[in-house]
PDB file of C-alpha atoms in Angstrom:
ATOM      1  CA  UNK K   1       9.345   1.175 -20.722  1.00 54.00           C
ATOM      2  CA  UNK K   2      10.935  -1.029 -23.984  1.00 58.00           C
ATOM      3  CA  UNK K   3      10.989  -4.425 -23.078  1.00 56.00           C
ATOM      4  CA  UNK K   4      13.053  -4.977 -26.716  1.00 61.00           C
ATOM      5  CA  UNK K   5      16.123  -6.049 -25.084  1.00 69.00           C
ATOM      6  CA  UNK K   6      14.692  -7.655 -22.216  1.00 73.00           C
ATOM      7  CA  UNK K   7      16.624 -11.134 -21.450  1.00 84.00           C
ATOM      8  CA  UNK K   8      14.671 -14.180 -21.019  1.00 88.00           C
ATOM      9  CA  UNK K   9      15.353 -14.454 -17.500  1.00 86.00           C
ATOM     10  CA  UNK K  10      13.901 -11.292 -16.700  1.00 87.00           C
ATOM     11  CA  UNK K  11      10.632 -12.363 -18.256  1.00 85.00           C
ATOM     12  CA  UNK K  12      10.203 -15.834 -17.125  1.00 88.00           C
ATOM     13  CA  UNK K  13      10.015 -13.974 -13.330  1.00 89.00           C
ATOM     14  CA  UNK K  14       6.695 -13.677 -11.571  1.00 88.00           C
ATOM     15  CA  UNK K  15       4.966 -10.636 -11.324  1.00 89.00           C
ATOM     16  CA  UNK K  16       3.819  -8.492  -8.339  1.00 92.00           C
ATOM     17  CA  UNK K  17       2.745  -5.029  -7.852  1.00 96.00           C
ATOM     18  CA  UNK K  18       3.888  -2.523  -5.918  1.00 97.00           C
ATOM     19  CA  UNK K  19       2.225   0.286  -4.108  1.00 98.00           C
ATOM     20  CA  UNK K  20       3.096   3.276  -1.367  1.00 98.00           C
ATOM     21  CA  UNK K  21       0.500   3.668   1.281  1.00 98.00           C
ATOM     22  CA  UNK K  22       1.075   7.501   3.049  1.00 98.00           C
ATOM     23  CA  UNK K  23       0.708   7.736   6.843  1.00 98.00           C
ATOM     24  CA  UNK K  24      -0.389  11.295   7.526  1.00 98.00           C
ATOM     25  CA  UNK K  25      -0.196  13.478  10.533  1.00 97.00           C
ATOM     26  CA  UNK K  26      -1.615  16.811  11.792  1.00 97.00           C
ATOM     27  CA  UNK K  27      -1.679  18.628  14.636  1.00 95.00           C
ATOM     28  CA  UNK K  28      -5.036  20.951  15.690  1.00 90.00           C
ATOM     29  CA  UNK K  29      -3.694  22.763  18.441  1.00 82.00           C
ATOM     30  CA  UNK K  30      -4.448  20.269  21.359  1.00 84.00           C
ATOM     31  CA  UNK K  31      -3.431  16.808  20.215  1.00 91.00           C
ATOM     32  CA  UNK K  32      -2.006  14.493  17.030  1.00 95.00           C
ATOM     33  CA  UNK K  33      -3.925  13.673  14.540  1.00 96.00           C
ATOM     34  CA  UNK K  34      -4.324  10.638  11.603  1.00 97.00           C
ATOM     35  CA  UNK K  35      -5.901  11.338   8.554  1.00 97.00           C
ATOM     36  CA  UNK K  36      -7.859   8.279   7.392  1.00 97.00           C
ATOM     37  CA  UNK K  37      -9.595   7.527   4.020  1.00 96.00           C
ATOM     38  CA  UNK K  38     -12.413   5.521   2.692  1.00 94.00           C
ATOM     39  CA  UNK K  39     -11.309   2.740   0.365  1.00 94.00           C
ATOM     40  CA  UNK K  40     -12.906   3.774  -2.992  1.00 92.00           C
ATOM     41  CA  UNK K  41     -12.175   0.147  -4.525  1.00 92.00           C
ATOM     42  CA  UNK K  42     -12.500  -3.381  -3.808  1.00 94.00           C
ATOM     43  CA  UNK K  43     -11.479  -5.176  -1.731  1.00 95.00           C
ATOM     44  CA  UNK K  44     -12.958  -3.934   1.656  1.00 96.00           C
ATOM     45  CA  UNK K  45     -14.372  -1.143  -0.739  1.00 95.00           C
ATOM     46  CA  UNK K  46     -15.831   1.671   1.852  1.00 95.00           C
ATOM     47  CA  UNK K  47     -13.551   0.498   4.856  1.00 97.00           C
ATOM     48  CA  UNK K  48     -10.955   2.978   6.485  1.00 97.00           C
ATOM     49  CA  UNK K  49      -7.622   3.333   4.781  1.00 97.00           C
ATOM     50  CA  UNK K  50      -4.609   5.296   4.583  1.00 98.00           C
ATOM     51  CA  UNK K  51      -4.106   6.512   1.408  1.00 96.00           C
ATOM     52  CA  UNK K  52      -2.202   5.311  -1.622  1.00 96.00           C
ATOM     53  CA  UNK K  53      -1.746   4.283  -5.068  1.00 96.00           C
ATOM     54  CA  UNK K  54       0.653   1.711  -7.061  1.00 97.00           C
ATOM     55  CA  UNK K  55       3.827   3.106  -8.384  1.00 96.00           C
ATOM     56  CA  UNK K  56       3.655   3.979 -12.163  1.00 93.00           C
ATOM     57  CA  UNK K  57       6.456   3.366 -14.404  1.00 92.00           C
ATOM     58  CA  UNK K  58       7.530   6.798 -14.545  1.00 95.00           C
ATOM     59  CA  UNK K  59       7.602   7.879 -11.127  1.00 96.00           C
ATOM     60  CA  UNK K  60       9.976   6.822  -8.345  1.00 97.00           C
ATOM     61  CA  UNK K  61       8.582   5.722  -4.729  1.00 97.00           C
ATOM     62  CA  UNK K  62       9.696   9.015  -3.439  1.00 97.00           C
ATOM     63  CA  UNK K  63       7.562  10.868  -6.287  1.00 97.00           C
ATOM     64  CA  UNK K  64       4.967   8.473  -6.038  1.00 97.00           C
ATOM     65  CA  UNK K  65       4.634   9.474  -2.365  1.00 98.00           C
ATOM     66  CA  UNK K  66       4.819  13.233  -3.184  1.00 97.00           C
ATOM     67  CA  UNK K  67       2.170  12.718  -5.790  1.00 96.00           C
ATOM     68  CA  UNK K  68      -0.330  10.995  -3.651  1.00 96.00           C
ATOM     69  CA  UNK K  69      -0.139  13.601  -0.965  1.00 95.00           C
ATOM     70  CA  UNK K  70      -0.404  16.510  -3.238  1.00 95.00           C
ATOM     71  CA  UNK K  71      -4.058  14.827  -5.069  1.00 93.00           C
ATOM     72  CA  UNK K  72      -5.026  14.119  -1.611  1.00 93.00           C
ATOM     73  CA  UNK K  73      -4.519  17.066   0.620  1.00 93.00           C
ATOM     74  CA  UNK K  74      -3.401  20.081  -2.007  1.00 93.00           C
ATOM     75  CA  UNK K  75       0.240  20.404  -0.343  1.00 94.00           C
ATOM     76  CA  UNK K  76       3.726  20.241  -1.675  1.00 93.00           C
ATOM     77  CA  UNK K  77       7.169  20.429  -0.191  1.00 92.00           C
ATOM     78  CA  UNK K  78       6.061  19.003   3.149  1.00 94.00           C
ATOM     79  CA  UNK K  79       7.786  16.779   5.449  1.00 97.00           C
ATOM     80  CA  UNK K  80       7.937  13.287   3.966  1.00 98.00           C
ATOM     81  CA  UNK K  81      10.079  10.124   5.411  1.00 98.00           C
ATOM     82  CA  UNK K  82       9.673   6.679   4.048  1.00 98.00           C
ATOM     83  CA  UNK K  83       9.067   4.285   6.718  1.00 98.00           C
ATOM     84  CA  UNK K  84       9.542   0.641   5.663  1.00 98.00           C
ATOM     85  CA  UNK K  85       8.549  -1.987   3.309  1.00 98.00           C
ATOM     86  CA  UNK K  86       5.353  -4.015   4.501  1.00 98.00           C
ATOM     87  CA  UNK K  87       5.653  -7.838   1.888  1.00 97.00           C
ATOM     88  CA  UNK K  88       3.801 -10.547   4.089  1.00 97.00           C
ATOM     89  CA  UNK K  89       2.670 -12.840   1.057  1.00 95.00           C
ATOM     90  CA  UNK K  90      -1.262 -12.463   1.957  1.00 95.00           C
ATOM     91  CA  UNK K  91      -1.075  -9.193   3.294  1.00 96.00           C
ATOM     92  CA  UNK K  92      -3.922  -7.894   0.232  1.00 96.00           C
ATOM     93  CA  UNK K  93      -6.369 -10.133  -0.406  1.00 95.00           C
ATOM     94  CA  UNK K  94      -6.622  -8.719  -3.954  1.00 94.00           C
ATOM     95  CA  UNK K  95      -3.468  -9.577  -5.492  1.00 95.00           C
ATOM     96  CA  UNK K  96       0.164 -10.346  -4.213  1.00 96.00           C
ATOM     97  CA  UNK K  97       1.606  -6.724  -3.277  1.00 97.00           C
ATOM     98  CA  UNK K  98       4.261  -4.901  -2.038  1.00 98.00           C
ATOM     99  CA  UNK K  99       3.995  -1.238  -0.051  1.00 98.00           C
ATOM    100  CA  UNK K 100       6.573   0.984   1.329  1.00 98.00           C
ATOM    101  CA  UNK K 101       4.742   3.121   3.513  1.00 98.00           C
ATOM    102  CA  UNK K 102       5.817   6.995   4.027  1.00 98.00           C
ATOM    103  CA  UNK K 103       4.754   8.812   6.820  1.00 98.00           C
ATOM    104  CA  UNK K 104       4.252  13.185   6.754  1.00 98.00           C
ATOM    105  CA  UNK K 105       3.781  15.818   8.820  1.00 98.00           C
ATOM    106  CA  UNK K 106       1.700  18.863   7.706  1.00 97.00           C
ATOM    107  CA  UNK K 107      -0.177  21.822   9.151  1.00 95.00           C
ATOM    108  CA  UNK K 108      -3.613  21.342   9.157  1.00 93.00           C
ATOM    109  CA  UNK K 109      -4.448  25.156   8.584  1.00 89.00           C
ATOM    110  CA  UNK K 110      -3.096  24.695   4.904  1.00 92.00           C
ATOM    111  CA  UNK K 111      -5.195  21.435   3.870  1.00 90.00           C
ATOM    112  CA  UNK K 112      -7.118  22.416   0.637  1.00 88.00           C
ATOM    113  CA  UNK K 113     -10.761  20.959   2.197  1.00 87.00           C
ATOM    114  CA  UNK K 114     -11.971  20.722  -1.463  1.00 88.00           C
ATOM    115  CA  UNK K 115      -9.215  17.598  -2.009  1.00 86.00           C
ATOM    116  CA  UNK K 116      -9.909  16.113   1.786  1.00 86.00           C
ATOM    117  CA  UNK K 117     -13.763  15.994   0.376  1.00 87.00           C
ATOM    118  CA  UNK K 118     -13.381  14.480  -2.390  1.00 89.00           C
ATOM    119  CA  UNK K 119     -11.624  11.766  -0.880  1.00 89.00           C
ATOM    120  CA  UNK K 120     -13.996  11.587   2.097  1.00 90.00           C
ATOM    121  CA  UNK K 121     -10.887  12.368   4.315  1.00 93.00           C
ATOM    122  CA  UNK K 122     -11.281  12.334   8.351  1.00 94.00           C
ATOM    123  CA  UNK K 123      -8.870  12.821  11.056  1.00 95.00           C
ATOM    124  CA  UNK K 124      -8.583  10.631  13.944  1.00 96.00           C
ATOM    125  CA  UNK K 125      -6.894  11.050  17.316  1.00 94.00           C
ATOM    126  CA  UNK K 126      -3.330   9.072  16.918  1.00 89.00           C
ATOM    127  CA  UNK K 127      -4.128   7.536  20.292  1.00 88.00           C
ATOM    128  CA  UNK K 128      -7.236   6.264  19.475  1.00 92.00           C
ATOM    129  CA  UNK K 129      -6.651   4.215  16.098  1.00 93.00           C
ATOM    130  CA  UNK K 130     -10.101   2.525  14.798  1.00 96.00           C
ATOM    131  CA  UNK K 131      -9.482  -0.424  12.905  1.00 96.00           C
ATOM    132  CA  UNK K 132      -7.884  -0.357   9.635  1.00 98.00           C
ATOM    133  CA  UNK K 133      -7.186  -2.731   6.142  1.00 98.00           C
ATOM    134  CA  UNK K 134      -4.958  -5.074   5.799  1.00 97.00           C
ATOM    135  CA  UNK K 135      -1.959  -4.196   7.434  1.00 98.00           C
ATOM    136  CA  UNK K 136      -2.443  -0.565   7.777  1.00 98.00           C
ATOM    137  CA  UNK K 137      -2.933  -0.167  11.657  1.00 97.00           C
ATOM    138  CA  UNK K 138       0.282  -1.807  11.941  1.00 98.00           C
ATOM    139  CA  UNK K 139       1.975   1.037   9.012  1.00 98.00           C
ATOM    140  CA  UNK K 140       0.518   3.561  11.565  1.00 97.00           C
ATOM    141  CA  UNK K 141       2.013   2.281  14.789  1.00 96.00           C
ATOM    142  CA  UNK K 142       5.737   1.523  13.204  1.00 98.00           C
ATOM    143  CA  UNK K 143       5.044   5.513  12.074  1.00 97.00           C
ATOM    144  CA  UNK K 144       3.882   6.838  15.650  1.00 96.00           C
ATOM    145  CA  UNK K 145       7.378   4.845  16.917  1.00 95.00           C
ATOM    146  CA  UNK K 146       9.633   6.287  14.587  1.00 97.00           C
ATOM    147  CA  UNK K 147       8.379   9.661  15.247  1.00 96.00           C
ATOM    148  CA  UNK K 148       8.709   9.855  18.608  1.00 94.00           C
ATOM    149  CA  UNK K 149      12.262   8.974  18.315  1.00 95.00           C
ATOM    150  CA  UNK K 150      12.883  11.372  16.055  1.00 96.00           C
ATOM    151  CA  UNK K 151      11.213  13.748  17.580  1.00 95.00           C
ATOM    152  CA  UNK K 152      13.761  13.663  20.221  1.00 93.00           C
ATOM    153  CA  UNK K 153      16.748  13.788  18.033  1.00 94.00           C
ATOM    154  CA  UNK K 154      15.259  16.461  15.665  1.00 95.00           C
ATOM    155  CA  UNK K 155      13.410  19.638  14.732  1.00 96.00           C
ATOM    156  CA  UNK K 156      10.394  17.372  13.307  1.00 97.00           C
ATOM    157  CA  UNK K 157       7.666  18.597  15.433  1.00 96.00           C
ATOM    158  CA  UNK K 158       7.642  22.126  13.781  1.00 97.00           C
ATOM    159  CA  UNK K 159       6.519  20.818  10.441  1.00 97.00           C
ATOM    160  CA  UNK K 160       2.598  20.550  12.517  1.00 97.00           C
ATOM    161  CA  UNK K 161       2.601  23.740  13.632  1.00 96.00           C
ATOM    162  CA  UNK K 162       1.490  26.728  11.767  1.00 94.00           C
ATOM    163  CA  UNK K 163       4.732  29.614  11.356  1.00 94.00           C
ATOM    164  CA  UNK K 164       3.690  31.043  14.301  1.00 96.00           C
ATOM    165  CA  UNK K 165       2.995  29.307  17.251  1.00 96.00           C
ATOM    166  CA  UNK K 166       2.893  29.560  21.019  1.00 96.00           C
ATOM    167  CA  UNK K 167       5.718  27.554  23.227  1.00 96.00           C
ATOM    168  CA  UNK K 168       2.738  25.860  24.975  1.00 94.00           C
ATOM    169  CA  UNK K 169       1.269  24.791  21.905  1.00 95.00           C
ATOM    170  CA  UNK K 170       4.866  23.070  20.668  1.00 96.00           C
ATOM    171  CA  UNK K 171       5.114  21.558  23.967  1.00 96.00           C
ATOM    172  CA  UNK K 172       1.510  19.923  23.516  1.00 95.00           C
ATOM    173  CA  UNK K 173       3.141  18.109  20.542  1.00 96.00           C
ATOM    174  CA  UNK K 174       5.949  16.538  22.382  1.00 96.00           C
ATOM    175  CA  UNK K 175       3.368  15.401  25.151  1.00 95.00           C
ATOM    176  CA  UNK K 176       1.617  13.882  22.523  1.00 93.00           C
ATOM    177  CA  UNK K 177       4.735  12.057  21.216  1.00 92.00           C
ATOM    178  CA  UNK K 178       5.745  11.181  24.626  1.00 91.00           C
ATOM    179  CA  UNK K 179       2.328  10.192  26.397  1.00 91.00           C
ATOM    180  CA  UNK K 180       2.930  12.235  29.752  1.00 94.00           C
ATOM    181  CA  UNK K 181       2.670  15.719  30.800  1.00 96.00           C
ATOM    182  CA  UNK K 182       5.930  18.147  31.291  1.00 96.00           C
ATOM    183  CA  UNK K 183       6.672  20.730  33.422  1.00 97.00           C
ATOM    184  CA  UNK K 184       6.152  24.053  31.184  1.00 96.00           C
ATOM    185  CA  UNK K 185       8.824  26.128  33.178  1.00 97.00           C
ATOM    186  CA  UNK K 186      11.280  23.213  32.855  1.00 97.00           C
ATOM    187  CA  UNK K 187      10.391  23.012  28.708  1.00 97.00           C
ATOM    188  CA  UNK K 188      10.546  26.545  27.707  1.00 97.00           C
ATOM    189  CA  UNK K 189      13.956  26.685  29.229  1.00 97.00           C
ATOM    190  CA  UNK K 190      15.400  24.117  27.387  1.00 96.00           C
ATOM    191  CA  UNK K 191      14.040  24.849  23.967  1.00 97.00           C
ATOM    192  CA  UNK K 192      15.161  28.835  24.371  1.00 97.00           C
ATOM    193  CA  UNK K 193      18.166  27.355  25.131  1.00 96.00           C
ATOM    194  CA  UNK K 194      19.145  25.923  22.193  1.00 96.00           C
ATOM    195  CA  UNK K 195      18.222  29.419  20.537  1.00 96.00           C
ATOM    196  CA  UNK K 196      16.495  28.341  17.239  1.00 97.00           C
ATOM    197  CA  UNK K 197      13.124  30.120  18.032  1.00 98.00           C
ATOM    198  CA  UNK K 198      12.752  33.677  17.065  1.00 97.00           C
ATOM    199  CA  UNK K 199      10.536  35.977  19.177  1.00 97.00           C
ATOM    200  CA  UNK K 200       7.537  37.970  17.529  1.00 97.00           C
ATOM    201  CA  UNK K 201       6.216  41.112  19.541  1.00 96.00           C
ATOM    202  CA  UNK K 202       2.552  39.257  18.886  1.00 95.00           C
ATOM    203  CA  UNK K 203       0.680  37.093  21.027  1.00 94.00           C
ATOM    204  CA  UNK K 204      -2.149  34.490  21.273  1.00 91.00           C
ATOM    205  CA  UNK K 205      -4.434  35.308  23.264  1.00 87.00           C
ATOM    206  CA  UNK K 206      -6.732  32.373  22.922  1.00 82.00           C
ATOM    207  CA  UNK K 207      -6.171  30.579  25.975  1.00 76.00           C
ATOM    208  CA  UNK K 208      -5.678  33.347  28.342  1.00 78.00           C
ATOM    209  CA  UNK K 209      -6.331  37.313  28.639  1.00 78.00           C
ATOM    210  CA  UNK K 210      -2.518  37.322  29.097  1.00 84.00           C
ATOM    211  CA  UNK K 211      -1.690  35.822  25.971  1.00 87.00           C
ATOM    212  CA  UNK K 212       1.348  34.147  24.937  1.00 92.00           C
ATOM    213  CA  UNK K 213       3.865  35.219  22.740  1.00 95.00           C
ATOM    214  CA  UNK K 214       4.629  33.806  19.505  1.00 97.00           C
ATOM    215  CA  UNK K 215       7.577  32.624  17.959  1.00 98.00           C
ATOM    216  CA  UNK K 216       8.896  31.022  14.750  1.00 98.00           C
ATOM    217  CA  UNK K 217      11.487  28.339  13.987  1.00 98.00           C
ATOM    218  CA  UNK K 218      14.559  29.787  12.328  1.00 97.00           C
ATOM    219  CA  UNK K 219      16.018  26.537  10.474  1.00 96.00           C
ATOM    220  CA  UNK K 220      19.261  28.940   9.690  1.00 96.00           C
ATOM    221  CA  UNK K 221      20.039  29.032  13.626  1.00 96.00           C
ATOM    222  CA  UNK K 222      19.405  25.543  13.706  1.00 96.00           C
ATOM    223  CA  UNK K 223      21.784  24.270  10.879  1.00 96.00           C
ATOM    224  CA  UNK K 224      24.078  26.956  12.921  1.00 96.00           C
ATOM    225  CA  UNK K 225      23.879  25.409  16.149  1.00 95.00           C
ATOM    226  CA  UNK K 226      24.255  21.841  14.414  1.00 95.00           C
ATOM    227  CA  UNK K 227      27.708  23.056  13.365  1.00 96.00           C
ATOM    228  CA  UNK K 228      29.140  24.222  16.148  1.00 95.00           C
ATOM    229  CA  UNK K 229      29.032  20.445  17.139  1.00 95.00           C
ATOM    230  CA  UNK K 230      25.584  20.625  19.510  1.00 95.00           C
ATOM    231  CA  UNK K 231      22.878  18.320  19.830  1.00 93.00           C
ATOM    232  CA  UNK K 232      19.084  18.583  19.677  1.00 94.00           C
ATOM    233  CA  UNK K 233      17.609  16.543  22.304  1.00 91.00           C
ATOM    234  CA  UNK K 234      14.162  17.239  24.107  1.00 87.00           C
TER     235      UNK K 234
END
């Protein structure tokens, strides 16, 4: 960064660190999981933490979060959104750090196991979050609240599923978010009424001998559905 033309007003200002922290969710066919890491540096080295990094001069916030996710999971082009900024003065005992949290939805089956093992990461049920460093637990709770709201209005849950999935698997995700059981017949009728899924001729027989047909989410159908003035609401 060229500072030769920086005014004295800029130079005399107090300096602080800016970081990104990533809240990573996955789905293991039964429940929604949260990926947590053991912190590598002091303070609180070895404690459970979200994965994050300080912002570098050559990256913006979104690209910094993408870099953190790629390095820790091996994944690119995944669902990623900025959550909010956390700026309590004493939130990090190591220094004055402002953190901009991001949340991501990933497909667990696409995860790079070597990356996860290298970062000493483990999955935890998002309904049973352990103690985390700093304000990271608040970040997770805020992300869950946001996701529950978004899941009602946007097709974000498909980002947690493999490319081919069953309707019962999709229903399980919504039940995790809503914290209640849903009527299977009504859910199937509702989701199929949007006409945003393509039915394959394949079946998943892991849950029963009869099996359940596999479906694929069709984004073009969804875009057409919205363009006609319809609303996606579950």
